[in-house]
Amino acid sequence: MVVVSEFQEKVFTLLKQIPSGRVSTYKALSDVLKSSPRAVGGACRNNPFAPDVPCHRVIASSGYIGGYLGDWKNVPSGQNCEKKLELLEGEGVKFDLEGMLVDRDTLWASFKV
């Protein structure tokens, strides 16, 4: 049995609302939770249910791909970030070579609390 904190549970509930083919931001989630983007990132980093609970659909508010399971594109392996890009591209969300979101119309923030 996996144990998660109350905060993680709230984050994961919101993550499940993000539709396939759309992305949201750490800031959008933190605004709903009245928290910080870093706290949301921490919950995503420790998501034992990924990719079923789609933390890969969360990016930086600048449009940058951000990290996935604790990895960022510029870390030595960058392995998890490549997986995040693959998952999102498989859902139709495109990023340029610098890791920036191509179509900002894919941003989504219609969370129900």
Short mmCIF file of N, CA, C and O in Angstrom, two decimals:
data_model
loop_
_atom_site.label_atom_id
_atom_site.label_comp_id
_atom_site.label_asym_id
_atom_site.label_seq_id
_atom_site.Cartn_x
_atom_site.Cartn_y
_atom_site.Cartn_z
N MET A 1 0.84 -1.18 0.00
CA MET A 1 0.00 0.00 0.00
C MET A 1 0.89 1.25 0.00
O MET A 1 1.81 1.37 0.79
N VAL A 2 0.60 2.15 -0.91
CA VAL A 2 1.36 3.39 -1.02
C VAL A 2 0.71 4.45 -0.14
O VAL A 2 -0.50 4.65 -0.18
N VAL A 3 1.53 5.11 0.66
CA VAL A 3 1.04 6.17 1.54
C VAL A 3 1.46 7.51 0.96
O VAL A 3 2.64 7.71 0.66
N VAL A 4 0.49 8.41 0.78
CA VAL A 4 0.79 9.76 0.31
C VAL A 4 0.23 10.75 1.32
O VAL A 4 -0.70 10.45 2.05
N SER A 5 0.80 11.94 1.31
CA SER A 5 0.34 12.98 2.24
C SER A 5 -1.00 13.54 1.77
O SER A 5 -1.42 13.36 0.62
N GLU A 6 -1.66 14.27 2.65
CA GLU A 6 -2.93 14.92 2.31
C GLU A 6 -2.72 15.91 1.16
O GLU A 6 -3.54 16.00 0.25
N PHE A 7 -1.59 16.63 1.20
CA PHE A 7 -1.30 17.59 0.13
C PHE A 7 -1.09 16.87 -1.19
O PHE A 7 -1.63 17.27 -2.23
N GLN A 8 -0.31 15.78 -1.18
CA GLN A 8 -0.10 15.01 -2.41
C GLN A 8 -1.43 14.51 -2.97
O GLN A 8 -1.67 14.57 -4.17
N GLU A 9 -2.31 14.06 -2.11
CA GLU A 9 -3.61 13.58 -2.54
C GLU A 9 -4.39 14.69 -3.25
O GLU A 9 -5.00 14.46 -4.29
N LYS A 10 -4.32 15.91 -2.72
CA LYS A 10 -5.00 17.04 -3.35
C LYS A 10 -4.40 17.34 -4.73
O LYS A 10 -5.11 17.59 -5.70
N VAL A 11 -3.07 17.32 -4.79
CA VAL A 11 -2.39 17.56 -6.08
C VAL A 11 -2.77 16.48 -7.08
O VAL A 11 -3.13 16.78 -8.22
N PHE A 12 -2.73 15.23 -6.67
CA PHE A 12 -3.02 14.12 -7.57
C PHE A 12 -4.47 14.18 -8.07
O PHE A 12 -4.75 13.85 -9.22
N THR A 13 -5.39 14.62 -7.21
CA THR A 13 -6.79 14.78 -7.61
C THR A 13 -6.90 15.80 -8.74
O THR A 13 -7.62 15.60 -9.71
N LEU A 14 -6.16 16.91 -8.61
CA LEU A 14 -6.18 17.93 -9.67
C LEU A 14 -5.50 17.43 -10.94
O LEU A 14 -5.99 17.68 -12.04
N LEU A 15 -4.40 16.71 -10.79
CA LEU A 15 -3.69 16.19 -11.97
C LEU A 15 -4.60 15.32 -12.82
O LEU A 15 -4.55 15.38 -14.05
N LYS A 16 -5.45 14.52 -12.17
CA LYS A 16 -6.34 13.62 -12.91
C LYS A 16 -7.39 14.38 -13.71
O LYS A 16 -8.02 13.81 -14.60
N GLN A 17 -7.56 15.68 -13.44
CA GLN A 17 -8.53 16.49 -14.19
C GLN A 17 -7.96 17.04 -15.50
O GLN A 17 -8.71 17.48 -16.36
N ILE A 18 -6.63 17.05 -15.64
CA ILE A 18 -6.01 17.61 -16.85
C ILE A 18 -6.22 16.64 -18.01
O ILE A 18 -5.75 15.51 -17.97
N PRO A 19 -6.94 17.08 -19.04
CA PRO A 19 -7.24 16.17 -20.15
C PRO A 19 -5.99 15.80 -20.96
O PRO A 19 -5.05 16.59 -21.06
N SER A 20 -6.03 14.64 -21.56
CA SER A 20 -4.99 14.24 -22.49
C SER A 20 -4.91 15.26 -23.62
O SER A 20 -5.93 15.77 -24.09
N GLY A 21 -3.70 15.60 -24.03
CA GLY A 21 -3.51 16.58 -25.09
C GLY A 21 -3.48 18.01 -24.58
O GLY A 21 -3.39 18.95 -25.37
N ARG A 22 -3.54 18.19 -23.27
CA ARG A 22 -3.50 19.51 -22.65
C ARG A 22 -2.43 19.48 -21.56
O ARG A 22 -2.05 18.42 -21.07
N VAL A 23 -1.95 20.65 -21.18
CA VAL A 23 -1.01 20.78 -20.07
C VAL A 23 -1.47 21.90 -19.17
O VAL A 23 -2.21 22.79 -19.59
N SER A 24 -1.04 21.84 -17.92
CA SER A 24 -1.27 22.93 -16.99
C SER A 24 0.08 23.33 -16.43
O SER A 24 1.12 22.80 -16.84
N THR A 25 0.08 24.25 -15.48
CA THR A 25 1.34 24.72 -14.92
C THR A 25 1.39 24.48 -13.42
O THR A 25 0.34 24.36 -12.76
N TYR A 26 2.62 24.42 -12.90
CA TYR A 26 2.79 24.29 -11.46
C TYR A 26 2.09 25.44 -10.75
O TYR A 26 1.45 25.26 -9.72
N LYS A 27 2.16 26.64 -11.34
CA LYS A 27 1.52 27.81 -10.75
C LYS A 27 0.00 27.69 -10.75
O LYS A 27 -0.65 28.03 -9.76
N ALA A 28 -0.58 27.21 -11.83
CA ALA A 28 -2.04 27.07 -11.89
C ALA A 28 -2.53 26.12 -10.80
O ALA A 28 -3.52 26.41 -10.12
N LEU A 29 -1.83 25.02 -10.61
CA LEU A 29 -2.20 24.09 -9.55
C LEU A 29 -1.99 24.72 -8.17
O LEU A 29 -2.84 24.58 -7.29
N SER A 30 -0.89 25.43 -8.00
CA SER A 30 -0.61 26.03 -6.69
C SER A 30 -1.63 27.13 -6.36
O SER A 30 -1.99 27.31 -5.20
N ASP A 31 -2.11 27.85 -7.37
CA ASP A 31 -3.14 28.87 -7.14
C ASP A 31 -4.42 28.22 -6.60
O ASP A 31 -5.03 28.73 -5.67
N VAL A 32 -4.81 27.10 -7.18
CA VAL A 32 -6.02 26.40 -6.73
C VAL A 32 -5.83 25.90 -5.29
O VAL A 32 -6.74 25.98 -4.47
N LEU A 33 -4.65 25.41 -5.00
CA LEU A 33 -4.37 24.82 -3.68
C LEU A 33 -3.92 25.86 -2.64
O LEU A 33 -3.70 25.50 -1.50
N LYS A 34 -3.77 27.11 -3.08
CA LYS A 34 -3.26 28.17 -2.20
C LYS A 34 -1.94 27.72 -1.56
O LYS A 34 -1.76 27.72 -0.36
N SER A 35 -1.06 27.32 -2.44
CA SER A 35 0.24 26.78 -2.06
C SER A 35 1.31 27.46 -2.90
O SER A 35 1.10 28.56 -3.38
N SER A 36 2.42 26.77 -3.12
CA SER A 36 3.48 27.31 -3.97
C SER A 36 3.76 26.35 -5.12
O SER A 36 3.53 25.14 -4.98
N PRO A 37 4.24 26.90 -6.25
CA PRO A 37 4.60 26.01 -7.36
C PRO A 37 5.65 24.97 -6.95
O PRO A 37 5.60 23.83 -7.42
N ARG A 38 6.57 25.33 -6.07
CA ARG A 38 7.59 24.37 -5.63
C ARG A 38 6.97 23.20 -4.86
O ARG A 38 7.40 22.06 -5.01
N ALA A 39 5.97 23.50 -4.05
CA ALA A 39 5.30 22.43 -3.30
C ALA A 39 4.58 21.48 -4.26
O ALA A 39 4.62 20.25 -4.09
N VAL A 40 3.95 22.03 -5.28
CA VAL A 40 3.29 21.20 -6.30
C VAL A 40 4.34 20.35 -7.02
O VAL A 40 4.15 19.16 -7.24
N GLY A 41 5.47 20.97 -7.36
CA GLY A 41 6.55 20.24 -8.01
C GLY A 41 7.06 19.10 -7.14
O GLY A 41 7.35 18.01 -7.64
N GLY A 42 7.15 19.34 -5.84
CA GLY A 42 7.59 18.29 -4.91
C GLY A 42 6.62 17.13 -4.89
O GLY A 42 7.03 15.96 -4.87
N ALA A 43 5.33 17.43 -4.91
CA ALA A 43 4.33 16.36 -4.94
C ALA A 43 4.43 15.57 -6.25
O ALA A 43 4.35 14.34 -6.25
N CYS A 44 4.62 16.29 -7.35
CA CYS A 44 4.76 15.62 -8.66
C CYS A 44 6.02 14.76 -8.70
O CYS A 44 6.01 13.65 -9.24
N ARG A 45 7.11 15.28 -8.14
CA ARG A 45 8.38 14.56 -8.14
C ARG A 45 8.26 13.22 -7.44
O ARG A 45 8.93 12.25 -7.77
N ASN A 46 7.39 13.17 -6.43
CA ASN A 46 7.22 11.96 -5.63
C ASN A 46 5.91 11.24 -5.94
O ASN A 46 5.32 10.64 -5.06
N ASN A 47 5.48 11.30 -7.19
CA ASN A 47 4.23 10.67 -7.61
C ASN A 47 4.46 9.19 -7.90
O ASN A 47 5.00 8.84 -8.94
N PRO A 48 4.00 8.32 -7.00
CA PRO A 48 4.22 6.89 -7.23
C PRO A 48 3.26 6.29 -8.26
O PRO A 48 3.38 5.12 -8.61
N PHE A 49 2.31 7.09 -8.74
CA PHE A 49 1.30 6.59 -9.65
C PHE A 49 1.50 7.05 -11.09
O PHE A 49 0.63 6.85 -11.94
N ALA A 50 2.63 7.70 -11.38
CA ALA A 50 2.91 8.20 -12.73
C ALA A 50 3.10 7.02 -13.68
O ALA A 50 3.66 6.00 -13.29
N PRO A 51 2.64 7.09 -14.89
CA PRO A 51 1.95 8.20 -15.54
C PRO A 51 0.43 8.14 -15.43
O PRO A 51 -0.26 8.97 -16.00
N ASP A 52 -0.12 7.16 -14.67
CA ASP A 52 -1.58 7.08 -14.53
C ASP A 52 -2.16 8.33 -13.89
O ASP A 52 -3.24 8.78 -14.26
N VAL A 53 -1.48 8.87 -12.90
CA VAL A 53 -1.80 10.19 -12.37
C VAL A 53 -0.83 11.11 -13.11
O VAL A 53 0.37 11.12 -12.84
N PRO A 54 -1.34 11.85 -14.10
CA PRO A 54 -0.49 12.46 -15.13
C PRO A 54 0.29 13.72 -14.73
O PRO A 54 0.03 14.81 -15.23
N CYS A 55 1.29 13.55 -13.88
CA CYS A 55 2.13 14.69 -13.52
C CYS A 55 2.94 15.17 -14.72
O CYS A 55 3.43 16.30 -14.74
N HIS A 56 3.05 14.33 -15.75
CA HIS A 56 3.77 14.75 -16.97
C HIS A 56 3.04 15.87 -17.69
O HIS A 56 3.62 16.54 -18.54
N ARG A 57 1.79 16.13 -17.33
CA ARG A 57 1.02 17.19 -17.98
C ARG A 57 1.18 18.55 -17.28
O ARG A 57 0.42 19.47 -17.54
N VAL A 58 2.17 18.66 -16.41
CA VAL A 58 2.42 19.93 -15.70
C VAL A 58 3.75 20.49 -16.16
O VAL A 58 4.78 19.79 -16.16
N ILE A 59 3.74 21.76 -16.57
CA ILE A 59 4.94 22.44 -17.06
C ILE A 59 5.12 23.76 -16.31
O ILE A 59 4.23 24.19 -15.57
N ALA A 60 6.23 24.40 -16.54
CA ALA A 60 6.49 25.72 -15.94
C ALA A 60 5.57 26.76 -16.59
O ALA A 60 5.18 26.62 -17.75
N SER A 61 5.24 27.81 -15.84
CA SER A 61 4.34 28.84 -16.37
C SER A 61 4.96 29.59 -17.55
O SER A 61 4.24 30.19 -18.35
N SER A 62 6.26 29.53 -17.71
CA SER A 62 6.93 30.14 -18.85
C SER A 62 6.68 29.37 -20.15
O SER A 62 6.95 29.86 -21.23
N GLY A 63 6.16 28.15 -20.00
CA GLY A 63 5.97 27.28 -21.17
C GLY A 63 7.07 26.25 -21.30
O GLY A 63 7.02 25.39 -22.18
N TYR A 64 8.07 26.30 -20.41
CA TYR A 64 9.17 25.34 -20.43
C TYR A 64 8.68 23.97 -19.96
O TYR A 64 7.86 23.88 -19.05
N ILE A 65 9.18 22.92 -20.56
CA ILE A 65 8.77 21.56 -20.27
C ILE A 65 8.86 21.22 -18.78
O ILE A 65 8.04 20.49 -18.25
N GLY A 66 9.85 21.74 -18.08
CA GLY A 66 10.00 21.43 -16.66
C GLY A 66 10.55 20.04 -16.46
O GLY A 66 11.05 19.41 -17.39
N GLY A 67 10.44 19.57 -15.25
CA GLY A 67 11.00 18.27 -14.91
C GLY A 67 9.97 17.17 -14.91
O GLY A 67 8.78 17.40 -15.09
N TYR A 68 10.47 15.96 -14.70
CA TYR A 68 9.59 14.80 -14.59
C TYR A 68 10.26 13.81 -13.66
O TYR A 68 11.39 13.40 -13.89
N LEU A 69 9.56 13.47 -12.60
CA LEU A 69 10.06 12.55 -11.59
C LEU A 69 11.44 12.97 -11.08
O LEU A 69 12.33 12.15 -10.86
N GLY A 70 11.62 14.28 -10.89
CA GLY A 70 12.84 14.80 -10.30
C GLY A 70 13.94 15.15 -11.27
O GLY A 70 14.93 15.75 -10.88
N ASP A 71 13.82 14.78 -12.52
CA ASP A 71 14.84 15.08 -13.53
C ASP A 71 14.47 16.34 -14.32
O ASP A 71 13.30 16.59 -14.58
N TRP A 72 15.47 17.10 -14.72
CA TRP A 72 15.29 18.23 -15.62
C TRP A 72 16.11 17.97 -16.86
O TRP A 72 17.05 17.17 -16.85
N LYS A 73 15.75 18.63 -17.91
CA LYS A 73 16.40 18.40 -19.20
C LYS A 73 17.92 18.60 -19.14
O LYS A 73 18.66 17.91 -19.81
N ASN A 74 18.37 19.56 -18.31
CA ASN A 74 19.80 19.87 -18.30
C ASN A 74 20.60 19.10 -17.25
O ASN A 74 21.76 19.38 -17.04
N VAL A 75 20.00 18.12 -16.57
CA VAL A 75 20.78 17.30 -15.64
C VAL A 75 21.53 16.25 -16.44
O VAL A 75 21.20 15.99 -17.60
N PRO A 76 22.54 15.64 -15.83
CA PRO A 76 23.37 14.69 -16.61
C PRO A 76 22.59 13.63 -17.38
O PRO A 76 22.88 13.37 -18.54
N SER A 77 21.58 13.01 -16.77
CA SER A 77 20.88 11.97 -17.53
C SER A 77 19.77 12.57 -18.39
O SER A 77 19.64 12.22 -19.55
N GLY A 78 18.97 13.47 -17.84
CA GLY A 78 17.85 14.04 -18.58
C GLY A 78 16.85 12.98 -19.03
O GLY A 78 15.92 13.26 -19.76
N GLN A 79 17.05 11.76 -18.56
CA GLN A 79 16.28 10.61 -19.02
C GLN A 79 14.77 10.78 -18.76
O GLN A 79 13.97 10.54 -19.64
N ASN A 80 14.42 11.19 -17.55
CA ASN A 80 13.01 11.33 -17.24
C ASN A 80 12.37 12.45 -18.04
O ASN A 80 11.21 12.36 -18.43
N CYS A 81 13.12 13.52 -18.29
CA CYS A 81 12.59 14.63 -19.08
C CYS A 81 12.28 14.16 -20.51
O CYS A 81 11.28 14.55 -21.08
N GLU A 82 13.13 13.34 -21.06
CA GLU A 82 12.87 12.80 -22.40
C GLU A 82 11.61 11.95 -22.38
O GLU A 82 10.82 11.99 -23.31
N LYS A 83 11.39 11.21 -21.30
CA LYS A 83 10.18 10.40 -21.17
C LYS A 83 8.95 11.32 -21.12
O LYS A 83 7.93 11.03 -21.75
N LYS A 84 9.05 12.44 -20.38
CA LYS A 84 7.95 13.40 -20.31
C LYS A 84 7.63 13.95 -21.69
O LYS A 84 6.47 14.02 -22.09
N LEU A 85 8.67 14.32 -22.44
CA LEU A 85 8.46 14.82 -23.80
C LEU A 85 7.77 13.77 -24.67
O LEU A 85 6.86 14.09 -25.43
N GLU A 86 8.20 12.51 -24.55
CA GLU A 86 7.59 11.43 -25.33
C GLU A 86 6.12 11.26 -24.97
O GLU A 86 5.27 11.12 -25.86
N LEU A 87 5.81 11.26 -23.67
CA LEU A 87 4.43 11.10 -23.23
C LEU A 87 3.55 12.24 -23.79
O LEU A 87 2.47 11.99 -24.32
N LEU A 88 4.05 13.47 -23.67
CA LEU A 88 3.27 14.61 -24.14
C LEU A 88 3.14 14.64 -25.66
O LEU A 88 2.06 14.93 -26.18
N GLU A 89 4.21 14.32 -26.37
CA GLU A 89 4.12 14.26 -27.83
C GLU A 89 3.15 13.19 -28.27
O GLU A 89 2.42 13.37 -29.25
N GLY A 90 3.10 12.08 -27.54
CA GLY A 90 2.14 11.02 -27.83
C GLY A 90 0.69 11.47 -27.65
O GLY A 90 -0.23 10.91 -28.23
N GLU A 91 0.50 12.52 -26.83
CA GLU A 91 -0.83 13.09 -26.60
C GLU A 91 -1.08 14.30 -27.52
O GLU A 91 -2.11 14.94 -27.42
N GLY A 92 -0.11 14.63 -28.36
CA GLY A 92 -0.27 15.72 -29.30
C GLY A 92 0.23 17.08 -28.83
O GLY A 92 0.01 18.09 -29.49
N VAL A 93 0.91 17.12 -27.69
CA VAL A 93 1.44 18.39 -27.17
C VAL A 93 2.89 18.52 -27.66
O VAL A 93 3.70 17.64 -27.43
N LYS A 94 3.19 19.61 -28.35
CA LYS A 94 4.50 19.79 -28.98
C LYS A 94 5.35 20.82 -28.25
O LYS A 94 4.85 21.83 -27.76
N PHE A 95 6.66 20.56 -28.24
CA PHE A 95 7.66 21.45 -27.67
C PHE A 95 8.74 21.68 -28.70
O PHE A 95 9.04 20.80 -29.51
N ASP A 96 9.37 22.86 -28.66
CA ASP A 96 10.47 23.12 -29.59
C ASP A 96 11.76 22.51 -29.05
O ASP A 96 11.77 21.87 -27.99
N LEU A 97 12.85 22.69 -29.76
CA LEU A 97 14.13 22.07 -29.38
C LEU A 97 14.68 22.60 -28.06
O LEU A 97 15.51 21.94 -27.43
N GLU A 98 14.22 23.78 -27.63
CA GLU A 98 14.66 24.33 -26.34
C GLU A 98 13.75 23.89 -25.20
O GLU A 98 13.92 24.32 -24.06
N GLY A 99 12.74 23.06 -25.50
CA GLY A 99 11.83 22.57 -24.47
C GLY A 99 10.69 23.51 -24.15
O GLY A 99 10.06 23.40 -23.10
N MET A 100 10.38 24.43 -25.08
CA MET A 100 9.29 25.38 -24.87
C MET A 100 8.02 24.91 -25.58
O MET A 100 8.09 24.40 -26.70
N LEU A 101 6.88 25.10 -24.92
CA LEU A 101 5.59 24.73 -25.48
C LEU A 101 5.35 25.49 -26.79
O LEU A 101 5.52 26.71 -26.85
N VAL A 102 4.97 24.79 -27.83
CA VAL A 102 4.76 25.40 -29.14
C VAL A 102 3.39 26.10 -29.21
O VAL A 102 3.30 27.22 -29.66
N ASP A 103 2.35 25.45 -28.74
CA ASP A 103 0.99 25.98 -28.85
C ASP A 103 0.42 26.26 -27.46
O ASP A 103 -0.03 25.35 -26.77
N ARG A 104 0.41 27.54 -27.07
CA ARG A 104 -0.09 27.90 -25.74
C ARG A 104 -1.58 27.65 -25.58
O ARG A 104 -2.10 27.69 -24.47
N ASP A 105 -2.28 27.36 -26.68
CA ASP A 105 -3.70 27.01 -26.58
C ASP A 105 -3.91 25.66 -25.91
O ASP A 105 -5.04 25.31 -25.55
N THR A 106 -2.85 24.89 -25.75
CA THR A 106 -2.98 23.60 -25.05
C THR A 106 -2.94 23.77 -23.53
O THR A 106 -3.18 22.81 -22.81
N LEU A 107 -2.66 25.00 -23.05
CA LEU A 107 -2.67 25.24 -21.61
C LEU A 107 -4.09 25.12 -21.08
O LEU A 107 -5.05 25.59 -21.69
N TRP A 108 -4.23 24.50 -19.90
CA TRP A 108 -5.53 24.20 -19.34
C TRP A 108 -5.50 24.51 -17.83
O TRP A 108 -4.52 24.19 -17.17
N ALA A 109 -6.55 25.14 -17.33
CA ALA A 109 -6.60 25.48 -15.90
C ALA A 109 -8.02 25.46 -15.34
O ALA A 109 -8.32 26.15 -14.40
N SER A 110 -8.90 24.68 -15.94
CA SER A 110 -10.30 24.65 -15.51
C SER A 110 -10.54 23.62 -14.42
O SER A 110 -11.37 22.71 -14.56
N PHE A 111 -9.81 23.76 -13.33
CA PHE A 111 -9.90 22.79 -12.23
C PHE A 111 -11.20 22.96 -11.45
O PHE A 111 -11.67 24.07 -11.24
N LYS A 112 -11.76 21.84 -11.04
CA LYS A 112 -12.93 21.83 -10.16
C LYS A 112 -12.46 21.38 -8.79
O LYS A 112 -11.84 20.33 -8.68
N VAL A 113 -12.77 22.17 -7.77
CA VAL A 113 -12.36 21.81 -6.41
C VAL A 113 -13.55 21.52 -5.53
O VAL A 113 -14.65 21.85 -5.79
#
